[in-house]
């Protein structure tokens, strides 16, 4: 693999993203929305509720077991504090949808967009290989996705911590779980998302079709996020690293399939 | 060594129609032998197979039957090497409109692995060649159609490939820009021994540029040769026109009663057009006879068939692709 060619294509895509208002709004706007709106729309209203309203009930064995392992000082919290922490985590999981949402936009633009605008032909006529094209497209979608997710996660964590500190006097972010998800699972989900979008790109002719088909195809990824989250809550580091290894295997298999599907002839003949 | 060589080159496209697979033959048994530094123009109507032939020869498409070699390299076995040795001007300019001219050219230069230190001098050279220096830092989207076409040609030439495939190179160019492009093509072929494979509808361009012309219709090369050789195919359609300063029926009767094959009599233009089978020998004899008759003749000229006439007569009007086979 010629990494100079891969980087040339990646850099070209990034330049195009930066000049596209639509893509930039997806890369900057959506993460900001997740970072700011989610804590203010969920945690903030909870601070206005009387803590006494939470007394008398319990969260059940399931939640107690789940969070006592993960959140430091969980057992010392009253029901109101536990409800606040629970909500903070639920909304944080939503931030982890960004590694799926952002690549759906960037990959559609960079793969199907090239087909739609017919710029792909000059690339296909050059010596760049199919695997180099796929690698470059993964990289160009991965970078904004990683950056967007990281910005959103950091923003969300800071705002959530401020709200939690003011209302229940504890700070929960960043913890091991959030760091693992942002730095490891986020990028892995992004890569899988881009690979699926590349497979979609050979079958569709327009960016709009790509969004529609792509959004259906990446739905199972949300289940994968949920599965990873729960397995991590319940189990050990071994399960965590097993999960990472499993995703790496999925990524390698999807890369092979995507490279095979990303056939020059199919890209050209489906273009016109 | 031949720059381009094809053997029974054939391309079938698989499409679905009414839940059936249909194979459309876009390129049919094409045999070409194009030498280095030739300018080969492929003429044909829309859908004749010109673009598919270009894509096969630039290793974007794979042949269904037969094969092709570019500078001795097989388009299937050595596809990547073939791509590094050819430049392709696509049918539409298809530039990255949000990027500048320089960024467009820089990107393609990197794909062809031009050393980093050589990229900028090469970009400067090629934009100067096509009079684009002032536009180099403008976004491609802000350029006129003709300018974009020139950038697209510059892009195809950025890595100085030995073989160039140009699809309608002067389409949408102003006459002066088209002239510059034609001159560059001829110069590169002559001085740098570059080979050009040009797909065009422009018969004027083919006539002026081409060392050889191929006429393709429904995927088949129906005729090829130099423009002069192709015109020769219709040499029996050469007419000789005599024009007179004044017109009378005596002239008309003279020709009608004589042993001439009259093609047209036009009293308004005071001219008469005849077919002469042996132009070189018979024309002076006819002129002598007319002078002896004291006819007020002031012009004699031969009207040779143009490439356009040859092309139009060779190409069948029907352009529907051939259905090869149907599979349930």
Coordinates of C-alpha atoms in Angstrom, one line a residue:
Chain A
X1 CA 0.0 0.0 0.0
X2 CA 1.3 3.4 -1.0
X3 CA 0.6 5.6 2.0
X4 CA 1.6 8.8 0.2
X5 CA -1.3 8.2 -2.3
X6 CA -3.6 7.3 0.6
X7 CA -2.7 10.5 2.4
X8 CA -3.1 12.6 -0.8
X9 CA -6.7 11.4 -1.2
X10 CA -7.4 11.8 2.5
X11 CA -6.1 15.3 2.5
X12 CA -8.1 16.2 -0.6
X13 CA -11.3 14.9 1.1
X14 CA -10.6 16.8 4.3
X15 CA -10.0 20.0 2.2
X16 CA -13.3 19.5 0.5
X17 CA -15.1 18.8 3.8
X18 CA -13.7 22.1 5.2
X19 CA -15.1 24.0 2.3
X20 CA -18.5 22.3 2.4
X21 CA -21.0 24.1 4.7
X22 CA -23.2 21.0 4.8
X23 CA -20.4 18.7 5.9
X24 CA -19.0 21.2 8.4
X25 CA -22.4 21.7 10.0
X26 CA -22.5 17.9 10.5
X27 CA -18.9 17.8 11.9
X28 CA -19.2 20.9 14.1
X29 CA -23.0 21.5 14.6
X30 CA -24.1 18.0 15.6
X31 CA -21.4 17.5 18.2
X32 CA -22.1 20.9 19.7
X33 CA -25.7 20.0 19.9
X34 CA -25.0 16.8 21.6
X35 CA -22.5 18.4 24.0
X36 CA -24.6 21.4 25.0
X37 CA -28.2 20.5 24.4
X38 CA -28.2 17.0 26.0
X39 CA -27.0 18.0 29.5
X40 CA -29.0 21.2 29.5
X41 CA -32.1 19.5 28.3
X42 CA -31.9 16.5 30.7
X43 CA -29.7 17.1 33.7
X44 CA -30.6 20.8 34.2
X45 CA -34.4 20.2 34.6
X46 CA -33.6 17.5 37.1
X47 CA -31.9 20.0 39.4
X48 CA -35.2 21.8 39.7
X49 CA -37.0 18.7 41.1
X50 CA -37.3 18.4 44.8
X51 CA -34.9 15.6 46.0
X52 CA -37.5 14.4 48.4
X53 CA -39.6 13.3 45.4
X54 CA -37.0 10.5 44.8
X55 CA -37.2 9.1 48.3
X56 CA -39.0 5.9 49.1
X57 CA -38.2 3.9 46.0
X58 CA -35.2 2.0 44.8
X59 CA -33.4 1.5 41.5
X60 CA -33.5 -2.2 41.6
X61 CA -30.8 -4.9 41.8
X62 CA -29.9 -4.5 38.1
X63 CA -29.0 -0.8 38.2
X64 CA -27.4 -1.0 41.7
X65 CA -25.1 -3.9 40.6
X66 CA -24.3 -2.1 37.3
X67 CA -23.3 1.2 38.8
X68 CA -21.8 0.1 42.0
X69 CA -19.0 -1.5 39.9
X70 CA -18.6 1.5 37.7
X71 CA -19.2 4.7 39.6
X72 CA -17.0 5.6 42.5
X73 CA -19.1 6.5 45.6
X74 CA -22.3 5.2 44.1
X75 CA -23.3 3.5 47.3
X76 CA -23.0 6.7 49.3
X77 CA -25.4 8.6 47.0
X78 CA -29.1 9.1 47.9
X79 CA -31.7 8.3 45.3
X80 CA -31.7 11.8 43.9
X81 CA -27.9 11.6 43.3
X82 CA -28.2 8.1 41.8
X83 CA -30.9 9.4 39.4
X84 CA -28.7 12.3 38.3
X85 CA -25.7 9.9 37.7
X86 CA -28.0 7.5 35.8
X87 CA -29.3 10.2 33.6
X88 CA -25.8 11.6 33.0
X89 CA -24.6 8.2 31.8
X90 CA -27.7 7.5 29.6
X91 CA -27.1 10.8 27.8
X92 CA -23.4 10.1 27.5
X93 CA -24.2 6.9 25.6
X94 CA -26.2 9.1 23.1
X95 CA -23.0 11.1 22.4
X96 CA -21.5 7.8 21.3
X97 CA -23.9 7.8 18.4
X98 CA -21.7 10.5 16.8
X99 CA -19.1 8.0 15.5
X100 CA -22.0 6.5 13.4
X101 CA -23.7 9.7 12.5
X102 CA -20.7 11.8 11.3
X103 CA -19.2 9.1 9.0
X104 CA -22.6 8.6 7.4
X105 CA -22.4 12.2 6.2
X106 CA -18.7 12.4 5.4
X107 CA -18.5 9.0 3.7
X108 CA -21.6 9.7 1.6
X109 CA -20.1 13.0 0.5
X110 CA -16.7 11.6 -0.2
X111 CA -17.6 8.3 -1.9
X112 CA -21.0 8.7 -3.4
X113 CA -20.4 12.4 -3.9
X114 CA -17.4 11.7 -6.1
X115 CA -19.5 9.3 -8.1
X116 CA -22.4 11.8 -8.4
X117 CA -20.1 14.6 -9.5
X118 CA -18.1 12.2 -11.7
X119 CA -14.8 13.2 -10.2
X120 CA -14.2 9.6 -9.3
X121 CA -13.2 8.8 -12.9
X122 CA -9.9 10.7 -12.7
X123 CA -9.1 8.8 -9.5
X124 CA -10.0 5.5 -11.1
X125 CA -7.8 6.3 -14.1
X126 CA -4.8 6.8 -11.8
X127 CA -2.5 4.1 -10.4
X128 CA -4.1 4.2 -7.0
X129 CA -5.4 0.8 -5.9
X130 CA -8.8 -0.1 -4.7
X131 CA -7.5 -0.9 -1.2
X132 CA -5.7 2.5 -1.1
X133 CA -9.0 4.3 -2.1
X134 CA -10.9 2.5 0.6
X135 CA -8.2 3.1 3.2
X136 CA -8.1 6.8 2.3
X137 CA -11.9 7.1 2.5
X138 CA -11.9 5.4 5.9
X139 CA -9.2 7.8 7.1
X140 CA -10.9 10.9 5.8
X141 CA -14.2 10.0 7.5
X142 CA -12.5 8.8 10.7
X143 CA -10.6 12.0 11.4
X144 CA -13.6 14.4 11.5
X145 CA -15.7 11.7 13.3
X146 CA -13.0 11.2 16.0
X147 CA -12.6 14.9 16.4
X148 CA -16.3 15.6 16.5
X149 CA -16.9 12.8 19.0
X150 CA -14.0 13.9 21.2
X151 CA -15.2 17.5 21.2
X152 CA -18.8 16.5 21.9
X153 CA -17.7 14.1 24.7
X154 CA -15.4 16.6 26.4
X155 CA -18.1 19.3 26.1
X156 CA -20.7 17.0 27.5
X157 CA -18.5 15.8 30.3
X158 CA -17.6 19.3 31.4
X159 CA -21.2 20.5 31.4
X160 CA -22.5 17.4 33.1
X161 CA -19.8 17.5 35.7
X162 CA -20.6 21.2 36.5
X163 CA -24.3 20.4 36.8
X164 CA -23.6 17.3 39.0
X165 CA -21.1 19.1 41.2
X166 CA -23.5 21.9 41.8
X167 CA -26.5 19.6 42.6
X168 CA -25.0 16.5 44.3
X169 CA -21.4 17.5 44.9
X170 CA -19.7 14.8 42.8
X171 CA -17.8 14.7 39.5
X172 CA -18.1 11.5 37.5
X173 CA -16.4 12.3 34.2
X174 CA -13.9 11.5 32.8
X175 CA -13.9 7.9 34.1
X176 CA -12.3 4.8 32.6
X177 CA -15.6 3.9 30.8
X178 CA -15.9 7.3 29.1
X179 CA -12.2 7.3 28.0
X180 CA -12.4 3.8 26.6
X181 CA -15.5 4.6 24.7
X182 CA -14.3 7.9 23.2
X183 CA -10.8 6.8 22.4
X184 CA -11.2 3.1 21.5
X185 CA -14.8 2.2 20.7
X186 CA -15.7 5.5 19.0
X187 CA -13.0 5.2 16.3
X188 CA -13.7 1.5 15.8
X189 CA -17.5 2.2 15.3
X190 CA -16.5 5.0 12.9
X191 CA -14.4 2.7 10.8
X192 CA -17.2 0.1 10.6
X193 CA -19.7 2.8 9.7
X194 CA -17.5 4.0 6.9
X195 CA -16.8 0.5 5.6
X196 CA -20.6 -0.1 5.4
X197 CA -21.1 3.2 3.7
X198 CA -18.5 2.3 1.1
X199 CA -20.4 -0.9 0.4
X200 CA -23.5 1.1 0.0
X201 CA -21.8 3.5 -2.3
X202 CA -21.3 0.9 -5.1
X203 CA -25.1 0.3 -5.2
X204 CA -26.4 3.9 -5.2
X205 CA -26.1 6.8 -7.5
X206 CA -26.8 9.8 -5.4
X207 CA -25.7 11.2 -2.0
X208 CA -29.4 11.3 -1.0
X209 CA -29.9 7.6 -1.7
X210 CA -26.7 7.0 0.2
X211 CA -28.0 8.7 3.3
X212 CA -31.3 6.7 3.1
X213 CA -29.7 3.3 2.6
X214 CA -26.8 4.0 4.8
X215 CA -28.9 5.1 7.8
X216 CA -30.7 1.7 7.6
X217 CA -27.5 -0.2 7.3
X218 CA -25.8 1.4 10.3
X219 CA -28.7 0.7 12.6
X220 CA -27.2 -2.6 13.7
X221 CA -24.2 -0.6 14.8
X222 CA -26.3 1.0 17.5
X223 CA -27.1 -2.5 18.8
X224 CA -23.4 -3.2 18.8
X225 CA -22.8 0.0 20.9
X226 CA -25.4 -1.1 23.4
X227 CA -24.0 -4.6 23.6
X228 CA -20.5 -3.3 24.2
X229 CA -21.7 -0.9 26.8
X230 CA -23.6 -3.6 28.7
X231 CA -20.8 -6.2 28.4
X232 CA -18.4 -3.7 29.8
X233 CA -20.7 -2.8 32.7
X234 CA -21.2 -6.4 33.6
X235 CA -17.9 -7.9 33.1
X236 CA -14.2 -7.5 33.2
X237 CA -11.2 -6.1 31.3
X238 CA -11.0 -9.4 29.5
X239 CA -14.4 -8.9 28.1
X240 CA -13.5 -5.3 27.1
X241 CA -10.4 -6.3 25.2
X242 CA -12.2 -9.3 23.8
X243 CA -14.8 -6.9 22.5
X244 CA -12.1 -4.7 21.0
X245 CA -10.5 -7.7 19.3
X246 CA -13.8 -8.8 18.0
X247 CA -14.4 -5.3 16.4
X248 CA -10.9 -5.3 14.9
X249 CA -11.7 -8.7 13.3
X250 CA -15.0 -7.2 11.9
X251 CA -13.1 -4.2 10.6
X252 CA -10.6 -6.4 8.8
X253 CA -13.3 -8.6 7.3
X254 CA -15.3 -5.5 6.2
X255 CA -12.2 -3.9 4.7
X256 CA -11.6 -7.0 2.5
X257 CA -15.3 -7.0 1.5
X258 CA -15.3 -3.2 0.9
X259 CA -12.1 -3.4 -1.2
X260 CA -13.6 -6.2 -3.3
X261 CA -16.9 -4.5 -3.7
X262 CA -15.2 -1.1 -4.5
X263 CA -14.5 -2.3 -8.0
X264 CA -13.4 0.2 -10.6
X265 CA -15.7 -1.2 -13.3
X266 CA -18.7 -1.2 -11.0
X267 CA -18.0 2.3 -9.8
X268 CA -17.9 3.6 -13.4
X269 CA -20.8 1.6 -14.8
X270 CA -23.1 2.4 -11.9
X271 CA -22.1 6.1 -12.2
X272 CA -23.6 6.7 -15.7
Chain B
X1 CA 6.9 -0.6 -30.1
X2 CA 3.2 0.1 -30.6
X3 CA 1.7 2.6 -28.2
X4 CA -1.7 1.0 -28.4
X5 CA -2.6 -2.4 -29.6
X6 CA -5.9 -4.2 -29.3
X7 CA -6.8 -7.7 -30.3
X8 CA -10.5 -8.5 -30.8
X9 CA -11.3 -6.1 -28.0
X10 CA -14.9 -6.6 -26.9
X11 CA -16.9 -5.2 -24.0
X12 CA -20.3 -6.4 -22.9
X13 CA -22.3 -4.7 -20.1
X14 CA -24.6 -6.7 -18.0
X15 CA -27.9 -4.9 -17.3
X16 CA -31.2 -6.0 -15.9
X17 CA -34.4 -5.5 -17.9
X18 CA -37.7 -6.9 -16.8
X19 CA -35.9 -9.1 -14.2
X20 CA -33.8 -10.6 -17.0
X21 CA -30.1 -10.1 -17.4
X22 CA -29.2 -8.6 -20.8
X23 CA -25.8 -8.2 -22.2
X24 CA -25.2 -5.0 -24.2
X25 CA -22.2 -5.1 -26.5
X26 CA -20.6 -1.7 -26.3
X27 CA -17.3 -2.5 -28.0
X28 CA -17.2 -5.2 -30.6
X29 CA -14.1 -7.0 -31.8
X30 CA -11.9 -3.9 -32.1
X31 CA -8.5 -4.3 -33.6
X32 CA -6.1 -1.3 -33.4
X33 CA -2.4 -0.8 -34.0
X34 CA -1.4 2.7 -33.1
X35 CA 2.3 3.7 -33.3
X36 CA 4.1 6.0 -30.9
X37 CA 3.6 9.8 -31.6
X38 CA 0.4 9.1 -33.7
X39 CA -2.7 11.2 -33.2
X40 CA -5.5 8.8 -33.6
X41 CA -9.0 10.2 -33.7
X42 CA -11.9 7.9 -33.0
X43 CA -15.1 9.3 -34.6
X44 CA -18.5 8.0 -33.9
X45 CA -22.1 9.0 -33.0
X46 CA -23.3 9.1 -29.4
X47 CA -23.3 5.6 -27.8
X48 CA -21.0 4.2 -30.5
X49 CA -18.5 2.9 -28.0
X50 CA -15.9 5.6 -28.0
X51 CA -15.9 6.2 -24.2
X52 CA -16.0 2.5 -23.4
X53 CA -13.0 2.0 -25.7
X54 CA -11.1 4.7 -23.9
X55 CA -12.0 3.2 -20.5
X56 CA -10.9 -0.2 -21.6
X57 CA -7.6 1.2 -22.9
X58 CA -7.0 3.1 -19.6
X59 CA -7.6 0.0 -17.6
X60 CA -10.7 1.2 -15.9
X61 CA -12.9 -1.4 -17.5
X62 CA -11.9 -5.0 -18.1
X63 CA -12.4 -6.5 -21.6
X64 CA -15.1 -9.2 -21.9
X65 CA -13.3 -10.8 -24.8
X66 CA -9.9 -10.1 -26.4
X67 CA -7.3 -7.8 -24.9
X68 CA -5.2 -4.6 -25.3
X69 CA -1.7 -3.5 -24.7
X70 CA -0.4 0.0 -23.9
X71 CA 3.3 0.4 -24.7
X72 CA 3.5 -3.4 -24.4
X73 CA 1.7 -3.6 -21.1
X74 CA -1.4 -5.7 -20.8
X75 CA -4.4 -3.7 -19.6
X76 CA -5.6 -6.5 -17.3
X77 CA -2.3 -8.1 -16.1
X78 CA -0.4 -4.8 -15.7
X79 CA -3.3 -2.5 -15.0
X80 CA -1.6 -0.4 -12.4
X81 CA 1.4 0.2 -14.6
X82 CA -0.8 1.0 -17.6
X83 CA -2.6 3.6 -15.5
X84 CA 0.7 5.3 -14.6
X85 CA 1.6 5.6 -18.3
X86 CA -1.6 7.1 -19.6
X87 CA -3.5 10.3 -19.1
X88 CA -7.2 10.6 -19.4
X89 CA -9.4 13.6 -20.2
X90 CA -12.9 12.5 -19.2
X91 CA -16.0 13.4 -21.1
X92 CA -17.0 16.1 -18.5
X93 CA -14.3 18.2 -16.8
X94 CA -15.4 16.9 -13.4
X95 CA -13.0 18.9 -11.2
X96 CA -13.2 19.4 -7.5
X97 CA -15.1 22.6 -7.6
X98 CA -14.4 23.7 -4.0
X99 CA -10.7 23.3 -4.5
X100 CA -8.4 25.7 -6.4
X101 CA -6.8 24.9 -9.7
X102 CA -3.5 24.4 -8.0
X103 CA -5.1 22.0 -5.4
X104 CA -6.8 20.0 -8.2
X105 CA -3.6 19.6 -10.1
X106 CA -1.5 18.9 -6.9
X107 CA -3.8 16.1 -5.8
X108 CA -3.7 14.3 -9.2
X109 CA 0.1 14.8 -9.3
X110 CA 0.4 13.1 -5.9
X111 CA -1.7 10.2 -7.1
X112 CA 0.8 9.6 -9.9
X113 CA 3.6 9.7 -7.4
X114 CA 5.4 12.8 -8.9
X115 CA 8.2 13.6 -6.4
X116 CA 7.1 16.4 -4.0
X117 CA 9.9 18.8 -5.2
X118 CA 8.8 18.4 -8.8
X119 CA 5.1 19.0 -8.3
X120 CA 5.0 22.8 -8.1
X121 CA 7.4 23.4 -11.1
X122 CA 5.3 21.0 -13.1
X123 CA 2.1 22.7 -12.1
X124 CA 3.5 26.1 -13.1
X125 CA 4.7 24.7 -16.4
X126 CA 1.4 23.2 -17.3
X127 CA -0.8 26.1 -16.3
X128 CA 1.5 28.4 -18.3
X129 CA 1.1 26.0 -21.3
X130 CA -2.7 26.5 -21.2
X131 CA -2.7 30.1 -20.2
X132 CA -4.1 29.5 -16.8
X133 CA -1.5 31.1 -14.6
X134 CA -3.8 33.9 -13.5
X135 CA -6.5 31.4 -12.5
X136 CA -4.2 29.1 -10.5
X137 CA -5.5 30.1 -7.0
X138 CA -9.1 30.4 -7.9
X139 CA -11.6 27.7 -7.0
X140 CA -12.4 25.5 -10.0
X141 CA -16.1 26.1 -9.5
X142 CA -15.6 29.8 -10.2
X143 CA -14.1 29.2 -13.6
X144 CA -15.9 29.3 -16.9
X145 CA -16.8 26.1 -18.7
X146 CA -13.9 26.6 -21.2
X147 CA -11.4 27.3 -18.4
X148 CA -12.5 24.2 -16.6
X149 CA -12.0 22.2 -19.7
X150 CA -8.4 23.5 -20.0
X151 CA -7.8 22.7 -16.3
X152 CA -9.1 19.2 -17.0
X153 CA -6.7 18.8 -20.0
X154 CA -3.8 20.1 -17.8
X155 CA -4.8 17.5 -15.2
X156 CA -4.6 14.7 -17.8
X157 CA -1.1 15.9 -18.8
X158 CA 0.2 16.7 -15.3
X159 CA 2.4 13.5 -15.1
X160 CA 3.6 13.9 -18.7
X161 CA 2.2 10.5 -19.8
X162 CA 3.5 8.9 -23.0
X163 CA -0.1 8.0 -24.1
X164 CA -3.0 10.4 -23.7
X165 CA -6.7 9.6 -24.1
X166 CA -8.7 12.7 -24.7
X167 CA -12.5 12.7 -24.8
X168 CA -13.7 15.7 -26.8
X169 CA -10.7 17.9 -25.9
X170 CA -11.9 21.1 -27.5
X171 CA -15.6 20.8 -26.5
X172 CA -16.8 24.0 -24.9
X173 CA -13.6 25.8 -25.8
X174 CA -13.5 29.2 -27.6
X175 CA -11.9 29.0 -31.0
X176 CA -8.7 30.6 -29.9
X177 CA -8.4 28.2 -26.9
X178 CA -9.3 25.2 -29.1
X179 CA -6.5 26.3 -31.4
X180 CA -4.0 26.4 -28.5
X181 CA -5.0 22.9 -27.4
X182 CA -4.7 21.6 -31.0
X183 CA -1.3 23.2 -31.3
X184 CA -0.1 21.7 -28.0
X185 CA -1.3 18.2 -29.1
X186 CA 0.5 18.4 -32.4
X187 CA 3.6 19.8 -30.7
X188 CA 3.7 17.1 -28.0
X189 CA 3.2 14.4 -30.6
X190 CA 6.0 15.8 -32.8
X191 CA 8.6 16.9 -30.3
X192 CA 8.0 14.6 -27.3
X193 CA 6.7 11.6 -29.3
X194 CA 3.5 11.5 -27.2
X195 CA 0.7 9.4 -28.6
X196 CA -2.9 10.7 -28.6
X197 CA -6.1 8.8 -28.7
X198 CA -8.8 11.3 -29.2
X199 CA -12.6 10.6 -29.1
X200 CA -14.5 13.3 -30.9
X201 CA -17.6 14.3 -32.9
X202 CA -15.6 17.2 -34.3
X203 CA -14.8 16.2 -37.9
X204 CA -13.0 19.5 -38.5
X205 CA -10.7 18.8 -35.6
X206 CA -10.1 15.2 -36.7
X207 CA -9.3 16.3 -40.2
X208 CA -6.7 18.8 -39.0
X209 CA -5.2 16.8 -36.1
X210 CA -5.3 13.2 -36.9
X211 CA -2.6 11.1 -38.5
X212 CA -5.2 8.4 -38.6
X213 CA -9.0 8.3 -38.1
X214 CA -11.1 5.4 -37.0
X215 CA -14.8 5.4 -37.4
X216 CA -16.8 3.5 -34.9
X217 CA -20.4 2.6 -34.9
X218 CA -22.3 0.2 -32.7
X219 CA -19.0 -0.8 -31.1
X220 CA -17.4 -1.8 -34.4
X221 CA -14.6 0.0 -36.2
X222 CA -16.2 0.3 -39.6
X223 CA -13.3 2.1 -41.3
X224 CA -9.9 3.5 -40.5
X225 CA -7.0 5.3 -42.2
X226 CA -5.5 8.7 -42.6
X227 CA -8.1 11.5 -43.4
X228 CA -6.8 11.4 -47.0
X229 CA -7.2 7.6 -47.2
X230 CA -10.8 7.9 -45.9
X231 CA -11.7 10.6 -48.4
X232 CA -10.2 8.3 -51.1
X233 CA -13.0 5.8 -50.2
X234 CA -15.4 8.2 -51.9
X235 CA -13.2 9.5 -54.7
X236 CA -15.9 8.5 -57.2
X237 CA -17.9 11.2 -55.6
X238 CA -15.5 14.0 -56.6
X239 CA -17.3 16.5 -58.7
X240 CA -15.7 19.1 -61.1
X241 CA -17.5 22.4 -61.3
X242 CA -17.2 24.9 -64.3
X243 CA -18.4 28.4 -63.8
X244 CA -19.2 30.9 -66.5
X245 CA -19.4 34.7 -66.5
X246 CA -22.6 34.6 -68.6
X247 CA -25.0 31.8 -69.0
X248 CA -26.8 30.5 -72.1
X249 CA -28.6 27.3 -73.2
X250 CA -25.7 26.8 -75.7
X251 CA -23.5 25.9 -72.7
X252 CA -26.1 23.6 -71.2
X253 CA -26.8 21.9 -74.6
X254 CA -23.1 21.5 -75.2
X255 CA -22.7 19.5 -72.0
X256 CA -26.0 17.6 -72.4
X257 CA -25.2 16.5 -75.9
X258 CA -21.6 15.7 -75.1
X259 CA -20.4 12.5 -73.4
X260 CA -20.4 14.0 -69.9
X261 CA -21.9 12.6 -66.6
X262 CA -23.7 15.7 -65.4
X263 CA -24.3 16.0 -61.7
X264 CA -25.9 19.4 -61.5
X265 CA -26.8 22.3 -63.7
X266 CA -27.3 25.6 -61.9
X267 CA -28.3 28.5 -64.3
X268 CA -28.5 30.9 -61.3
X269 CA -24.9 30.3 -60.3
X270 CA -24.0 29.9 -64.0
X271 CA -22.3 26.7 -63.2
X272 CA -22.3 23.1 -64.2
X273 CA -21.1 20.2 -62.2
X274 CA -19.9 16.9 -63.8
X275 CA -18.2 13.7 -62.7
X276 CA -14.8 13.0 -64.3
X277 CA -13.4 9.5 -63.7
X278 CA -9.8 10.3 -64.6
X279 CA -9.4 13.8 -63.2
X280 CA -5.7 14.3 -64.0
X281 CA -6.0 13.4 -67.7
X282 CA -9.5 14.4 -68.7
X283 CA -9.8 17.8 -67.0
X284 CA -7.2 19.6 -69.3
X285 CA -8.9 18.1 -72.4
X286 CA -12.3 19.4 -71.3
X287 CA -10.9 22.8 -70.5
X288 CA -9.3 23.0 -73.9
X289 CA -12.6 22.0 -75.6
X290 CA -14.5 24.7 -73.7
X291 CA -12.0 27.4 -74.6
X292 CA -12.2 26.3 -78.2
X293 CA -16.0 26.8 -78.0
X294 CA -15.3 30.3 -76.7
X295 CA -17.5 29.8 -73.6
X296 CA -16.9 32.6 -71.0
X297 CA -15.5 30.2 -68.4
X298 CA -13.7 31.8 -65.5
X299 CA -13.4 29.0 -62.9
X300 CA -12.8 25.3 -62.7
X301 CA -12.5 23.5 -59.4
X302 CA -12.7 19.9 -58.1
X303 CA -14.9 19.3 -55.1
X304 CA -13.5 16.4 -53.2
X305 CA -15.7 14.5 -50.7
X306 CA -15.1 15.8 -47.1
X307 CA -14.4 13.6 -44.1
X308 CA -17.8 14.6 -42.9
X309 CA -19.4 13.3 -46.0
X310 CA -17.4 10.0 -45.8
X311 CA -18.3 9.7 -42.1
X312 CA -22.0 10.4 -42.5
X313 CA -22.2 7.9 -45.3
X314 CA -20.3 5.2 -43.4
X315 CA -22.2 5.5 -40.1
X316 CA -25.5 3.9 -40.0
X317 CA -28.4 6.0 -38.8
X318 CA -29.5 3.4 -36.3
X319 CA -27.6 3.6 -33.0
X320 CA -29.3 0.9 -30.9
X321 CA -26.8 -1.4 -29.2
X322 CA -26.8 -5.0 -30.1
X323 CA -28.5 -7.4 -27.7
X324 CA -26.1 -10.4 -27.5
X325 CA -28.0 -12.8 -25.4
X326 CA -30.6 -13.0 -22.8
X327 CA -30.4 -15.1 -19.6
X328 CA -33.4 -16.0 -17.4

